[in-house]
Amino acid sequence: MRRLLAMAATLALAQCATPQVDNRFRVGADPQAMVFMGIAEATGNTSPVYTMLWRRLDPAGAFLPDGAGASFEVRTNAGGSVRIDGTPGEFEFARLTPGVYALDSVFALIPSGHVNYFAPGVIVGPDRPTFEVRAGEAVYLGIWQVTLNDTTAVTQLWRLDPRDADAVTHRANQTIGSVVLRDTGSRAVQCSPHRLNTISQRQIC
């Protein structure tokens, strides 16, 4: 018994002596970018599960191929999202490869008993929201509202407030250094809608 207690004490001391690695994003030093974004359902359209898909563009201004590891997907009712009392919606964050990202599509899954209905929202064009991030930048893109317009899922920027940015970055505790607000621009990106895969009704560009 004494030997077991001694081994446990030795293991505990070894763990205490092991330095903890801080993997938080360091503004100005990280080779990637950090992006924070909020997503909130419009009043009256809170039943669907909404998904917004942002994808990186190549130097020619076209979407990179599917599965290229260059996308940022934000969804409602996400398990790892950040929620703040008194602030609508929820927030997600991700490290991204530097570059220009454009909104590919919005998608809504609507549960109804034992059947799920869907509402596509692929943006065919000509223009769509875009944002750019550079290496070492941490940016906040605001809270985006999602809703249904007849049978189509749509979104728009609802609020870009520095107080929201401060609150979510403090709660997430993923970043060392200041986070800047980044308003989206608009850019024409060619789109040829196709199904995400053979078993999904969701379409992307």
PDB file of C-alpha atoms in Angstrom:
ATOM      1  CA  MET A   1       0.000   0.000   0.000  1.00  0.00           C
ATOM      2  CA  ARG A   2       2.831   2.371   0.879  1.00  0.00           C
ATOM      3  CA  ARG A   3       4.471   1.627  -2.470  1.00  0.00           C
ATOM      4  CA  LEU A   4       1.258   2.501  -4.308  1.00  0.00           C
ATOM      5  CA  LEU A   5       0.907   5.758  -2.388  1.00  0.00           C
ATOM      6  CA  ALA A   6       4.523   6.633  -3.151  1.00  0.00           C
ATOM      7  CA  MET A   7       4.020   5.946  -6.857  1.00  0.00           C
ATOM      8  CA  ALA A   8       0.864   8.098  -6.910  1.00  0.00           C
ATOM      9  CA  ALA A   9       2.680  10.938  -5.157  1.00  0.00           C
ATOM     10  CA  THR A  10       5.587  10.705  -7.589  1.00  0.00           C
ATOM     11  CA  LEU A  11       3.199  10.812 -10.574  1.00  0.00           C
ATOM     12  CA  ALA A  12       1.381  13.841  -9.133  1.00  0.00           C
ATOM     13  CA  LEU A  13       4.666  15.686  -8.612  1.00  0.00           C
ATOM     14  CA  ALA A  14       5.766  14.872 -12.168  1.00  0.00           C
ATOM     15  CA  GLN A  15       2.517  16.290 -13.571  1.00  0.00           C
ATOM     16  CA  CYS A  16       2.955  19.450 -11.520  1.00  0.00           C
ATOM     17  CA  ALA A  17       6.503  19.830 -12.814  1.00  0.00           C
ATOM     18  CA  THR A  18       5.442  19.459 -16.464  1.00  0.00           C
ATOM     19  CA  PRO A  19       4.977  22.946 -17.960  1.00  0.00           C
ATOM     20  CA  GLN A  20       1.514  23.627 -19.381  1.00  0.00           C
ATOM     21  CA  VAL A  21       1.526  24.542 -23.072  1.00  0.00           C
ATOM     22  CA  ASP A  22      -0.502  27.633 -23.929  1.00  0.00           C
ATOM     23  CA  ASN A  23      -2.009  27.028 -27.373  1.00  0.00           C
ATOM     24  CA  ARG A  24      -3.988  30.236 -27.521  1.00  0.00           C
ATOM     25  CA  PHE A  25      -3.818  32.337 -30.680  1.00  0.00           C
ATOM     26  CA  ARG A  26      -1.142  35.034 -30.434  1.00  0.00           C
ATOM     27  CA  VAL A  27      -2.015  38.175 -32.353  1.00  0.00           C
ATOM     28  CA  GLY A  28       0.852  39.343 -34.537  1.00  0.00           C
ATOM     29  CA  ALA A  29       2.810  36.096 -34.221  1.00  0.00           C
ATOM     30  CA  ASP A  30       0.580  33.243 -35.376  1.00  0.00           C
ATOM     31  CA  PRO A  31       0.927  32.100 -39.007  1.00  0.00           C
ATOM     32  CA  GLN A  32      -2.838  31.597 -39.191  1.00  0.00           C
ATOM     33  CA  ALA A  33      -5.755  33.946 -38.552  1.00  0.00           C
ATOM     34  CA  MET A  34      -8.442  33.721 -35.875  1.00  0.00           C
ATOM     35  CA  VAL A  35     -12.051  34.558 -36.735  1.00  0.00           C
ATOM     36  CA  PHE A  36     -15.016  35.066 -34.389  1.00  0.00           C
ATOM     37  CA  MET A  37     -18.610  35.256 -35.646  1.00  0.00           C
ATOM     38  CA  GLY A  38     -22.064  35.258 -34.095  1.00  0.00           C
ATOM     39  CA  ILE A  39     -25.190  33.664 -35.549  1.00  0.00           C
ATOM     40  CA  ALA A  40     -28.726  34.392 -34.356  1.00  0.00           C
ATOM     41  CA  GLU A  41     -32.115  33.137 -35.485  1.00  0.00           C
ATOM     42  CA  ALA A  42     -34.731  35.696 -36.452  1.00  0.00           C
ATOM     43  CA  THR A  43     -37.737  35.926 -34.150  1.00  0.00           C
ATOM     44  CA  GLY A  44     -40.425  33.560 -35.386  1.00  0.00           C
ATOM     45  CA  ASN A  45     -37.990  31.329 -37.273  1.00  0.00           C
ATOM     46  CA  THR A  46     -36.158  29.614 -34.452  1.00  0.00           C
ATOM     47  CA  SER A  47     -37.152  25.999 -35.187  1.00  0.00           C
ATOM     48  CA  PRO A  48     -34.755  25.239 -38.071  1.00  0.00           C
ATOM     49  CA  VAL A  49     -31.097  24.432 -37.567  1.00  0.00           C
ATOM     50  CA  TYR A  50     -29.219  26.930 -39.723  1.00  0.00           C
ATOM     51  CA  THR A  51     -25.748  26.588 -41.224  1.00  0.00           C
ATOM     52  CA  MET A  52     -23.645  29.304 -42.875  1.00  0.00           C
ATOM     53  CA  LEU A  53     -20.729  28.182 -45.026  1.00  0.00           C
ATOM     54  CA  TRP A  54     -17.839  30.548 -45.806  1.00  0.00           C
ATOM     55  CA  ARG A  55     -15.155  29.310 -48.226  1.00  0.00           C
ATOM     56  CA  ARG A  56     -11.736  30.622 -49.194  1.00  0.00           C
ATOM     57  CA  LEU A  57     -11.120  31.952 -52.700  1.00  0.00           C
ATOM     58  CA  ASP A  58      -8.122  31.176 -54.873  1.00  0.00           C
ATOM     59  CA  PRO A  59      -5.957  33.997 -56.333  1.00  0.00           C
ATOM     60  CA  ALA A  60      -8.243  34.138 -59.381  1.00  0.00           C
ATOM     61  CA  GLY A  61     -11.272  34.776 -57.186  1.00  0.00           C
ATOM     62  CA  ALA A  62     -12.940  31.350 -57.488  1.00  0.00           C
ATOM     63  CA  PHE A  63     -13.912  29.030 -54.677  1.00  0.00           C
ATOM     64  CA  LEU A  64     -11.265  26.485 -53.783  1.00  0.00           C
ATOM     65  CA  PRO A  65     -12.321  22.851 -54.322  1.00  0.00           C
ATOM     66  CA  ASP A  66     -14.489  21.106 -51.762  1.00  0.00           C
ATOM     67  CA  GLY A  67     -12.526  19.489 -48.986  1.00  0.00           C
ATOM     68  CA  ALA A  68      -9.511  21.738 -49.424  1.00  0.00           C
ATOM     69  CA  GLY A  69      -9.563  22.615 -45.717  1.00  0.00           C
ATOM     70  CA  ALA A  70     -10.383  26.225 -46.531  1.00  0.00           C
ATOM     71  CA  SER A  71     -13.831  26.779 -45.071  1.00  0.00           C
ATOM     72  CA  PHE A  72     -15.505  28.252 -42.011  1.00  0.00           C
ATOM     73  CA  GLU A  73     -18.893  26.792 -41.093  1.00  0.00           C
ATOM     74  CA  VAL A  74     -21.100  28.429 -38.489  1.00  0.00           C
ATOM     75  CA  ARG A  75     -24.307  26.801 -37.268  1.00  0.00           C
ATOM     76  CA  THR A  76     -27.031  27.334 -34.710  1.00  0.00           C
ATOM     77  CA  ASN A  77     -27.392  25.012 -31.726  1.00  0.00           C
ATOM     78  CA  ALA A  78     -23.746  24.002 -31.984  1.00  0.00           C
ATOM     79  CA  GLY A  79     -22.396  22.128 -28.994  1.00  0.00           C
ATOM     80  CA  GLY A  80     -19.122  24.041 -28.767  1.00  0.00           C
ATOM     81  CA  SER A  81     -20.497  27.518 -29.353  1.00  0.00           C
ATOM     82  CA  VAL A  82     -20.145  30.413 -26.899  1.00  0.00           C
ATOM     83  CA  ARG A  83     -23.275  31.991 -25.445  1.00  0.00           C
ATOM     84  CA  ILE A  84     -23.400  35.276 -23.558  1.00  0.00           C
ATOM     85  CA  ASP A  85     -26.239  36.294 -21.246  1.00  0.00           C
ATOM     86  CA  GLY A  86     -28.233  39.162 -22.712  1.00  0.00           C
ATOM     87  CA  THR A  87     -26.744  38.792 -26.209  1.00  0.00           C
ATOM     88  CA  PRO A  88     -28.825  37.132 -28.939  1.00  0.00           C
ATOM     89  CA  GLY A  89     -27.572  34.010 -30.643  1.00  0.00           C
ATOM     90  CA  GLU A  90     -24.314  32.171 -30.167  1.00  0.00           C
ATOM     91  CA  PHE A  91     -20.716  32.614 -31.260  1.00  0.00           C
ATOM     92  CA  GLU A  92     -18.211  30.361 -32.987  1.00  0.00           C
ATOM     93  CA  PHE A  93     -14.521  30.801 -33.700  1.00  0.00           C
ATOM     94  CA  ALA A  94     -11.847  29.080 -35.764  1.00  0.00           C
ATOM     95  CA  ARG A  95      -8.260  29.375 -36.912  1.00  0.00           C
ATOM     96  CA  LEU A  96      -8.230  29.961 -40.651  1.00  0.00           C
ATOM     97  CA  THR A  97      -5.648  30.011 -43.393  1.00  0.00           C
ATOM     98  CA  PRO A  98      -5.053  33.660 -44.371  1.00  0.00           C
ATOM     99  CA  GLY A  99      -6.907  34.780 -47.471  1.00  0.00           C
ATOM    100  CA  VAL A 100     -10.235  36.027 -48.795  1.00  0.00           C
ATOM    101  CA  TYR A 101     -13.382  34.145 -47.786  1.00  0.00           C
ATOM    102  CA  ALA A 102     -16.816  34.448 -49.386  1.00  0.00           C
ATOM    103  CA  LEU A 103     -20.250  33.312 -48.221  1.00  0.00           C
ATOM    104  CA  ASP A 104     -21.017  30.184 -50.213  1.00  0.00           C
ATOM    105  CA  SER A 105     -24.457  29.334 -48.890  1.00  0.00           C
ATOM    106  CA  VAL A 106     -26.963  29.167 -46.065  1.00  0.00           C
ATOM    107  CA  PHE A 107     -28.831  25.966 -45.253  1.00  0.00           C
ATOM    108  CA  ALA A 108     -31.753  25.248 -42.945  1.00  0.00           C
ATOM    109  CA  LEU A 109     -32.910  21.875 -41.662  1.00  0.00           C
ATOM    110  CA  ILE A 110     -36.491  21.985 -40.393  1.00  0.00           C
ATOM    111  CA  PRO A 111     -37.615  19.140 -38.114  1.00  0.00           C
ATOM    112  CA  SER A 112     -41.270  18.173 -38.371  1.00  0.00           C
ATOM    113  CA  GLY A 113     -42.183  15.055 -36.483  1.00  0.00           C
ATOM    114  CA  HIS A 114     -40.376  12.104 -38.020  1.00  0.00           C
ATOM    115  CA  VAL A 115     -39.576  14.026 -41.217  1.00  0.00           C
ATOM    116  CA  ASN A 116     -36.906  16.692 -41.770  1.00  0.00           C
ATOM    117  CA  TYR A 117     -37.466  19.363 -44.403  1.00  0.00           C
ATOM    118  CA  PHE A 118     -34.720  21.548 -45.793  1.00  0.00           C
ATOM    119  CA  ALA A 119     -34.448  25.076 -47.135  1.00  0.00           C
ATOM    120  CA  PRO A 120     -31.461  25.770 -49.399  1.00  0.00           C
ATOM    121  CA  GLY A 121     -29.798  29.153 -49.630  1.00  0.00           C
ATOM    122  CA  VAL A 122     -26.977  28.827 -52.113  1.00  0.00           C
ATOM    123  CA  ILE A 123     -25.907  32.234 -53.448  1.00  0.00           C
ATOM    124  CA  VAL A 124     -25.717  32.089 -57.214  1.00  0.00           C
ATOM    125  CA  GLY A 125     -24.636  35.689 -57.639  1.00  0.00           C
ATOM    126  CA  PRO A 126     -23.508  37.997 -58.829  1.00  0.00           C
ATOM    127  CA  ASP A 127     -22.296  39.468 -55.535  1.00  0.00           C
ATOM    128  CA  ARG A 128     -21.863  37.937 -52.083  1.00  0.00           C
ATOM    129  CA  PRO A 129     -20.382  38.967 -48.707  1.00  0.00           C
ATOM    130  CA  THR A 130     -16.626  38.489 -48.345  1.00  0.00           C
ATOM    131  CA  PHE A 131     -13.951  39.124 -45.733  1.00  0.00           C
ATOM    132  CA  GLU A 132     -10.161  38.989 -45.737  1.00  0.00           C
ATOM    133  CA  VAL A 133      -7.854  37.850 -42.951  1.00  0.00           C
ATOM    134  CA  ARG A 134      -4.073  38.037 -42.762  1.00  0.00           C
ATOM    135  CA  ALA A 135      -1.561  35.990 -40.801  1.00  0.00           C
ATOM    136  CA  GLY A 136      -1.534  36.924 -37.123  1.00  0.00           C
ATOM    137  CA  GLU A 137      -4.889  38.727 -37.271  1.00  0.00           C
ATOM    138  CA  ALA A 138      -7.782  38.067 -34.913  1.00  0.00           C
ATOM    139  CA  VAL A 139     -11.021  39.497 -36.301  1.00  0.00           C
ATOM    140  CA  TYR A 140     -14.640  39.704 -35.217  1.00  0.00           C
ATOM    141  CA  LEU A 141     -17.257  39.640 -38.002  1.00  0.00           C
ATOM    142  CA  GLY A 142     -20.361  40.558 -36.015  1.00  0.00           C
ATOM    143  CA  ILE A 143     -23.656  38.777 -35.372  1.00  0.00           C
ATOM    144  CA  TRP A 144     -25.418  37.484 -38.482  1.00  0.00           C
ATOM    145  CA  GLN A 145     -29.160  36.908 -38.483  1.00  0.00           C
ATOM    146  CA  VAL A 146     -30.530  33.809 -40.231  1.00  0.00           C
ATOM    147  CA  THR A 147     -34.146  33.221 -41.200  1.00  0.00           C
ATOM    148  CA  LEU A 148     -36.430  31.719 -43.833  1.00  0.00           C
ATOM    149  CA  ASN A 149     -37.737  33.685 -46.783  1.00  0.00           C
ATOM    150  CA  ASP A 150     -40.548  31.468 -48.039  1.00  0.00           C
ATOM    151  CA  THR A 151     -38.610  28.244 -48.688  1.00  0.00           C
ATOM    152  CA  THR A 152     -35.144  29.784 -48.864  1.00  0.00           C
ATOM    153  CA  ALA A 153     -32.650  30.219 -46.032  1.00  0.00           C
ATOM    154  CA  VAL A 154     -31.147  33.716 -45.954  1.00  0.00           C
ATOM    155  CA  THR A 155     -28.797  35.735 -43.794  1.00  0.00           C
ATOM    156  CA  GLN A 156     -27.624  39.294 -43.239  1.00  0.00           C
ATOM    157  CA  LEU A 157     -25.351  41.145 -40.849  1.00  0.00           C
ATOM    158  CA  TRP A 158     -27.418  42.195 -37.836  1.00  0.00           C
ATOM    159  CA  ARG A 159     -24.903  43.884 -35.540  1.00  0.00           C
ATOM    160  CA  LEU A 160     -21.189  44.696 -35.507  1.00  0.00           C
ATOM    161  CA  ASP A 161     -20.495  45.957 -31.986  1.00  0.00           C
ATOM    162  CA  PRO A 162     -17.115  46.129 -30.193  1.00  0.00           C
ATOM    163  CA  ARG A 163     -18.824  45.225 -26.899  1.00  0.00           C
ATOM    164  CA  ASP A 164     -19.907  41.894 -28.377  1.00  0.00           C
ATOM    165  CA  ALA A 165     -16.361  41.311 -29.627  1.00  0.00           C
ATOM    166  CA  ASP A 166     -14.885  42.001 -26.183  1.00  0.00           C
ATOM    167  CA  ALA A 167     -17.418  39.745 -24.472  1.00  0.00           C
ATOM    168  CA  VAL A 168     -17.014  36.739 -26.765  1.00  0.00           C
ATOM    169  CA  THR A 169     -13.226  36.864 -26.900  1.00  0.00           C
ATOM    170  CA  HIS A 170     -13.071  37.145 -23.106  1.00  0.00           C
ATOM    171  CA  ARG A 171     -15.466  34.220 -22.649  1.00  0.00           C
ATOM    172  CA  ALA A 172     -13.775  32.037 -25.281  1.00  0.00           C
ATOM    173  CA  ASN A 173     -10.284  32.792 -23.908  1.00  0.00           C
ATOM    174  CA  GLN A 174      -8.657  31.614 -27.127  1.00  0.00           C
ATOM    175  CA  THR A 175      -6.694  34.724 -28.065  1.00  0.00           C
ATOM    176  CA  ILE A 176      -3.751  36.655 -26.650  1.00  0.00           C
ATOM    177  CA  GLY A 177      -3.857  40.197 -28.009  1.00  0.00           C
ATOM    178  CA  SER A 178      -6.508  42.539 -29.338  1.00  0.00           C
ATOM    179  CA  VAL A 179      -9.286  41.525 -31.717  1.00  0.00           C
ATOM    180  CA  VAL A 180     -10.341  43.946 -34.455  1.00  0.00           C
ATOM    181  CA  LEU A 181     -13.786  44.435 -35.969  1.00  0.00           C
ATOM    182  CA  ARG A 182     -13.937  43.482 -39.635  1.00  0.00           C
ATOM    183  CA  ASP A 183     -16.867  44.552 -41.792  1.00  0.00           C
ATOM    184  CA  THR A 184     -17.576  42.383 -44.801  1.00  0.00           C
ATOM    185  CA  GLY A 185     -17.289  43.643 -48.358  1.00  0.00           C
ATOM    186  CA  SER A 186     -18.987  42.434 -51.516  1.00  0.00           C
ATOM    187  CA  ARG A 187     -17.507  40.502 -54.390  1.00  0.00           C
ATOM    188  CA  ALA A 188     -18.723  38.662 -57.484  1.00  0.00           C
ATOM    189  CA  VAL A 189     -17.839  34.972 -57.352  1.00  0.00           C
ATOM    190  CA  GLN A 190     -18.907  32.458 -59.974  1.00  0.00           C
ATOM    191  CA  CYS A 191     -21.122  29.674 -58.657  1.00  0.00           C
ATOM    192  CA  SER A 192     -22.225  26.372 -60.164  1.00  0.00           C
ATOM    193  CA  PRO A 193     -24.550  24.871 -57.536  1.00  0.00           C
ATOM    194  CA  HIS A 194     -24.161  21.170 -56.849  1.00  0.00           C
ATOM    195  CA  ARG A 195     -25.089  18.769 -54.069  1.00  0.00           C
ATOM    196  CA  LEU A 196     -22.713  18.528 -51.150  1.00  0.00           C
ATOM    197  CA  ASN A 197     -22.637  14.750 -51.597  1.00  0.00           C
ATOM    198  CA  THR A 198     -24.766  11.951 -53.008  1.00  0.00           C
ATOM    199  CA  ILE A 199     -26.779  11.455 -49.825  1.00  0.00           C
ATOM    200  CA  SER A 200     -27.396  15.116 -48.959  1.00  0.00           C
ATOM    201  CA  GLN A 201     -29.980  17.551 -50.321  1.00  0.00           C
ATOM    202  CA  ARG A 202     -27.720  20.461 -49.393  1.00  0.00           C
ATOM    203  CA  GLN A 203     -26.217  22.457 -52.232  1.00  0.00           C
ATOM    204  CA  ILE A 204     -22.997  24.454 -52.323  1.00  0.00           C
ATOM    205  CA  CYS A 205     -21.142  26.372 -55.029  1.00  0.00           C
TER     206      CYS A 205
END
